[in-house]
mmCIF file of C-alpha atoms in Angstrom:
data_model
loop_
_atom_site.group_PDB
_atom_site.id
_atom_site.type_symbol
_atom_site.label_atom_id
_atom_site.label_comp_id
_atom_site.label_asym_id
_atom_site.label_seq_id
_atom_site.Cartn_x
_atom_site.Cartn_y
_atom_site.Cartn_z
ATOM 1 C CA UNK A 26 -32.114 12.266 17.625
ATOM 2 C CA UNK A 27 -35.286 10.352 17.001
ATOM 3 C CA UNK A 28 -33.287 8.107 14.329
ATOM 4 C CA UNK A 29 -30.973 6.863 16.713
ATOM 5 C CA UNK A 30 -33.667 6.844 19.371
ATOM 6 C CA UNK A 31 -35.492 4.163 16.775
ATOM 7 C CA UNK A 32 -32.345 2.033 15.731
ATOM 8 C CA UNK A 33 -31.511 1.707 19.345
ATOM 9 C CA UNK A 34 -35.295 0.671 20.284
ATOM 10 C CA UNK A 35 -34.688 -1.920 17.504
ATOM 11 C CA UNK A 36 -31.940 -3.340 18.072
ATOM 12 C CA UNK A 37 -32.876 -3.979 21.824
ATOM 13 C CA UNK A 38 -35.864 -5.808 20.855
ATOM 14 C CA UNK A 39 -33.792 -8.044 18.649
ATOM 15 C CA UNK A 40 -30.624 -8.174 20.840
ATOM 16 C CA UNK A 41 -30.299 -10.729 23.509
ATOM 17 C CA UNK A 42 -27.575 -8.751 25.457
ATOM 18 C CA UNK A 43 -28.186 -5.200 27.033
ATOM 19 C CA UNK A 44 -27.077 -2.344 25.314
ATOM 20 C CA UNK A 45 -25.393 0.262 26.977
ATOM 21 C CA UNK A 46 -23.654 3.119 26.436
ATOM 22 C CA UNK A 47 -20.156 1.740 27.144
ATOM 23 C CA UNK A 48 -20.443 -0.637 24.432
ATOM 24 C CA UNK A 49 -21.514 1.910 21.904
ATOM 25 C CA UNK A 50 -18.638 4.612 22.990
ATOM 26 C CA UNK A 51 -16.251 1.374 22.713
ATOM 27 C CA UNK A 52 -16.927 0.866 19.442
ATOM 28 C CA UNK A 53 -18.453 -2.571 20.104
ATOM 29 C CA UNK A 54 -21.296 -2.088 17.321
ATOM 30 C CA UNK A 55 -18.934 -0.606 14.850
ATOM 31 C CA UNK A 56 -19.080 -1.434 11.283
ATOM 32 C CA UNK A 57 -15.357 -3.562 10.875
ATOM 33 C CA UNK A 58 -14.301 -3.834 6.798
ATOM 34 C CA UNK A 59 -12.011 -6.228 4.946
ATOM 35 C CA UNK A 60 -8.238 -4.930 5.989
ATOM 36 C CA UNK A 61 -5.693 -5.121 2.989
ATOM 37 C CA UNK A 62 -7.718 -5.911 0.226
ATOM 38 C CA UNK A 63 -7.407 -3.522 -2.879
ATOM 39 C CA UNK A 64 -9.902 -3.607 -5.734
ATOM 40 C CA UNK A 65 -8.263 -4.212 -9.240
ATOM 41 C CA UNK A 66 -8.641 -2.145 -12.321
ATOM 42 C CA UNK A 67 -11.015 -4.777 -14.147
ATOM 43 C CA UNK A 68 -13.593 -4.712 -11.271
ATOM 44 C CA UNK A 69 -13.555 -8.280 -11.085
ATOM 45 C CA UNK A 70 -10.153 -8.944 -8.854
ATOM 46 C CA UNK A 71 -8.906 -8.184 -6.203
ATOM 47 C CA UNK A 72 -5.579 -8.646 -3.890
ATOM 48 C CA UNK A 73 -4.130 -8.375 -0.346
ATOM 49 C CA UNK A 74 -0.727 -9.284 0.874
ATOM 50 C CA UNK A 75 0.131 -13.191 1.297
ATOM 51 C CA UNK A 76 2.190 -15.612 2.907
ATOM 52 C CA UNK A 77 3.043 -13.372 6.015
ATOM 53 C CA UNK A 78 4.257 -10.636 3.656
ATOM 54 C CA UNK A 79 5.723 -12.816 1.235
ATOM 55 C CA UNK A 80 3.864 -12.542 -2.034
ATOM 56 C CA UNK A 81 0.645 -10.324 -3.438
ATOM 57 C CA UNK A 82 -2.203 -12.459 -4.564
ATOM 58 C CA UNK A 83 -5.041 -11.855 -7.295
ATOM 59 C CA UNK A 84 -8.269 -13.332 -6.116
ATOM 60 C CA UNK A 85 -11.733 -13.574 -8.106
ATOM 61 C CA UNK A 86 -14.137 -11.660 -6.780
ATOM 62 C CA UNK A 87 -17.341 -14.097 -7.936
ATOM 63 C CA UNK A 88 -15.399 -17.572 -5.938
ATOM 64 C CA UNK A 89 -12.789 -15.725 -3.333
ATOM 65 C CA UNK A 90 -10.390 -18.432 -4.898
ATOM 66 C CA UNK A 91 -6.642 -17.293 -5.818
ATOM 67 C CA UNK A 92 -6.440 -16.578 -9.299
ATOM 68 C CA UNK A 93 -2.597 -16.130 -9.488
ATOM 69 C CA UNK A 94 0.654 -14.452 -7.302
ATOM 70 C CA UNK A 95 1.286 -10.967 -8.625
ATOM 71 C CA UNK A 96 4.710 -10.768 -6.754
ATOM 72 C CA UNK A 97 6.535 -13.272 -4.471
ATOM 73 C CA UNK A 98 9.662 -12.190 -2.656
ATOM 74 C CA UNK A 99 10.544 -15.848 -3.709
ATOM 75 C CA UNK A 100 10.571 -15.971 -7.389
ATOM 76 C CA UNK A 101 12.708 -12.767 -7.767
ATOM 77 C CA UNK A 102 16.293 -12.987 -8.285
ATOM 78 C CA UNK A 103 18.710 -10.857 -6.088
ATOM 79 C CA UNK A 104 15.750 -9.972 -3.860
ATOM 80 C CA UNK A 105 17.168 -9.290 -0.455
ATOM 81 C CA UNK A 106 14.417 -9.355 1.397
ATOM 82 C CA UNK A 107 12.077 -12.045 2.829
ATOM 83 C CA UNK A 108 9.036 -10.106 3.544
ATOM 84 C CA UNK A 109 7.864 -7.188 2.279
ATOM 85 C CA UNK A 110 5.273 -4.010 4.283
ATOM 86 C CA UNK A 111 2.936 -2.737 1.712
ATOM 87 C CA UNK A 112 2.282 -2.035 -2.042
ATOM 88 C CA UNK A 113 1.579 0.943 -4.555
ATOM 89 C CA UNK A 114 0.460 -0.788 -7.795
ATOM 90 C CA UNK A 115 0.616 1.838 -10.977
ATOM 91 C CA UNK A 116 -2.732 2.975 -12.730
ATOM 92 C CA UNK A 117 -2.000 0.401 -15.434
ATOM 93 C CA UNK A 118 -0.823 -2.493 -13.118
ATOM 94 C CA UNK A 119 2.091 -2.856 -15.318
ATOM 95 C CA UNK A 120 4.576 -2.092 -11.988
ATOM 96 C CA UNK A 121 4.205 -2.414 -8.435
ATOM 97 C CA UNK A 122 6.023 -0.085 -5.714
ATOM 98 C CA UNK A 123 7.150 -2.641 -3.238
ATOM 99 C CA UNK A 124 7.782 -1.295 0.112
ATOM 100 C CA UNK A 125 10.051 -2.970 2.669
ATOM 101 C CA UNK A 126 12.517 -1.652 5.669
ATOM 102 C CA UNK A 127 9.479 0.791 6.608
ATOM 103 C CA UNK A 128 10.548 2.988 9.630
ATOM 104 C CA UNK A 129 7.890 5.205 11.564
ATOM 105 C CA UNK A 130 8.204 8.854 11.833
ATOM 106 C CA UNK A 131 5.255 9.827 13.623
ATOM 107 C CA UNK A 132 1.895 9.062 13.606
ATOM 108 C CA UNK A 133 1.339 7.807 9.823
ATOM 109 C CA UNK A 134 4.314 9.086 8.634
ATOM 110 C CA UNK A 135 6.846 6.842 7.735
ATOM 111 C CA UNK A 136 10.111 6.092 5.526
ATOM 112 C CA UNK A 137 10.487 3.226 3.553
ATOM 113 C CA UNK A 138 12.966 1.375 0.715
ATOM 114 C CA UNK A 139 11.069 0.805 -2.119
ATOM 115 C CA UNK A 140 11.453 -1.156 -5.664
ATOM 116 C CA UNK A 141 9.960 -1.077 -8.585
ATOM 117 C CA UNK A 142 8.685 -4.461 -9.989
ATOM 118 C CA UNK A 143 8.028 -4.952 -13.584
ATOM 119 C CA UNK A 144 4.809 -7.582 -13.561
ATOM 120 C CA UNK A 145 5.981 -8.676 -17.346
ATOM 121 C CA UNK A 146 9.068 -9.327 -17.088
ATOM 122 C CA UNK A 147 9.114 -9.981 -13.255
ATOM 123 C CA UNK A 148 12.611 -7.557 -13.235
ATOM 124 C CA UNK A 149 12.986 -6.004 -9.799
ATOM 125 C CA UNK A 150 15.310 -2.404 -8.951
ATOM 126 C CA UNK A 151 15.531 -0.223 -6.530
ATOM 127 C CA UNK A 152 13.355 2.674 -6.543
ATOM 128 C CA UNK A 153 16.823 4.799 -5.496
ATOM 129 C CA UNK A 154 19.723 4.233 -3.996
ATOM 130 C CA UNK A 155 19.857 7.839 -1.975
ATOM 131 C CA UNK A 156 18.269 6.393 1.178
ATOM 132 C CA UNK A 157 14.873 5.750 2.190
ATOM 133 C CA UNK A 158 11.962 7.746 0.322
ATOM 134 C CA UNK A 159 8.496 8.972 1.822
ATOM 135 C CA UNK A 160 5.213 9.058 -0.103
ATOM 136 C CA UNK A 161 5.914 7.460 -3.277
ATOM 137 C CA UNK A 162 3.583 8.268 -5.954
ATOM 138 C CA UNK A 163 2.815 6.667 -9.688
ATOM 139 C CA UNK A 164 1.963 9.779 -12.556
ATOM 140 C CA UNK A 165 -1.052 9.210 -13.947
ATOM 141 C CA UNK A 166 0.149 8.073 -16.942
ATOM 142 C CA UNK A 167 2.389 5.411 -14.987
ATOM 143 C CA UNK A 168 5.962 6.763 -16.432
ATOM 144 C CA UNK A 169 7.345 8.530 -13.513
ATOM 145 C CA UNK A 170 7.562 8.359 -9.622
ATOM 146 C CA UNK A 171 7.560 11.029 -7.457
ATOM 147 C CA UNK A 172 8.781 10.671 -3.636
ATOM 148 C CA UNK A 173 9.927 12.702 -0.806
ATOM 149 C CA UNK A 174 13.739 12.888 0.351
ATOM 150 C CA UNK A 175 14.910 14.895 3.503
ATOM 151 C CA UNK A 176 12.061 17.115 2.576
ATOM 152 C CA UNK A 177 12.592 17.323 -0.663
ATOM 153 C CA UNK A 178 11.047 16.545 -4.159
ATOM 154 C CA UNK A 179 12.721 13.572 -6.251
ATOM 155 C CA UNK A 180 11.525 12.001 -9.381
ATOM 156 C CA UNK A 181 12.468 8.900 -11.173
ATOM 157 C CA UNK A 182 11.410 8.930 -15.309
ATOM 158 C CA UNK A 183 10.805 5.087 -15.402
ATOM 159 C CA UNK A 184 11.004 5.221 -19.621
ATOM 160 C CA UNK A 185 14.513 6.679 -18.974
ATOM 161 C CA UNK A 186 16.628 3.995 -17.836
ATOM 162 C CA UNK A 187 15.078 4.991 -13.977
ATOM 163 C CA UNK A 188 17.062 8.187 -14.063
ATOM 164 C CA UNK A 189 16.315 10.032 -10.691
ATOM 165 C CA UNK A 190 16.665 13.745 -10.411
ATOM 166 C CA UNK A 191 16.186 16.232 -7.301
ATOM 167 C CA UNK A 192 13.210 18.277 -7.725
ATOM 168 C CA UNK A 193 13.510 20.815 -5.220
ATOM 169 C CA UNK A 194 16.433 22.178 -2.922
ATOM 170 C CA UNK A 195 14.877 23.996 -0.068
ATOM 171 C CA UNK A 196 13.073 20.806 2.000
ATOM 172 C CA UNK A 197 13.366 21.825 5.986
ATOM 173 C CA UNK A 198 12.393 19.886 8.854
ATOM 174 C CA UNK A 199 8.959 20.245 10.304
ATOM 175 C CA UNK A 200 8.176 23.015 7.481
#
C-alpha cells in the first residue's frame, strides 16, 4: 500500500491536474500499447493491417518506414473480397491465414472464411469450402491447419494438395 501511496504522492507533485479516484478507476492513467502490430520472426520487422484492411505491411523496426506489402487484396487474382479482418501468419512466414466475412458468436468468439496465401508465389485458396471455420491454427512445423467446424475438429495437410479431413464426429453445442 505504501508503493502506491508513493507513486501517487509523485505524480501529484509533478501533475498539473488533480488526481482523483475517478480518473484512476476510469482507466485514465492506464498504460495504452500499439494495437495491431505483430513482431516478425527476424526481430527486426514488424506489420499491422493497411489501407483500411486492404493489404499487410512489413515495417523496419530501426526507421518505422514500410519495407514492403506482404498481402494486398489488390494484387491477388480471383480475390473476392475488398477488405480483409485479421491475419494468422505460419511459424515460417511462408503462408498467411487471411480472415474475412468474420461473424461474432459471443464475446470473443467468432466464425470466419479464411484463405491460405502462399507469400512466394502470391497463390491464394480457400482454407475450405464447408462453411465458416473457428480458431484456425498453423502446426508447428507449418504443414497443416487445424480449425473448428460445428464443434468439431477439421484439418487441412497443406503438402497434400489442401486435402481437408473431419477429425472428430461428436462436436455439440455449448459442450
Amino acid at each position: 500500500m505504501s508503493l502506491v501511496a508513493s507513486v501517487l504522492v509523485a505524480l501529484s507533485a509533478q501533475a498539473t491536474e488533480e488526481i482523483t479516484i475517478r480518473k484512476m478507476t476510469n482507466d485514465e492513467y492506464s498504460a495504452h500499447g500499439v494495437g495491431g502490430m505483430r513482431s516478425m520472426n527476424d526481430g527486426e520487422h514488424y506489420m499491422m493491417i493497411g489501407g483500411g484492411g486492404e493489404c499487410l505491411v512489413r515495417y523496419a523496426f530501426a526507421t518505422g518506414e514500410v519495407v514492403d506489402t506482404l498481402f494486398s487484396v489488390k494484387d491477388v487474382r480471383n480475390c473476392d473480397f475488398k477488405r480483409f479482418d485479421g491475419y494468422i501468419m505460419s511459424p515460417a512466414e511462408d503462408r498467411i491465414l487471411i480472415q474475412t466475412k468474420t461473424t461474432p458468436i459471443y464475446r470473443h468468439s467468432f466464425t470466419a472464411e479464411y484463405y491460405i496465401y502462399d507469400v512466394r508465389n502470391k497463390k491464394m485458396t480457400p482454407l475450405s469450402n464447408g462453411g465458416p471455420q473457428q480458431v484456425p491454427s498453423f502446426s508447428p512445423d507449418g504443414k497443416m491447419i487445424a480449425f473448428v467446424r460445428d464443434n468439431n475438429l477439421h484439418l487441412v495437410k497443406l503438402m497434400f494438395n489442401n486435402s481437408e479431413s473431419q477429425v472428430t464426429t461428436d462436436g455439440k453445442f455449448n459442450e
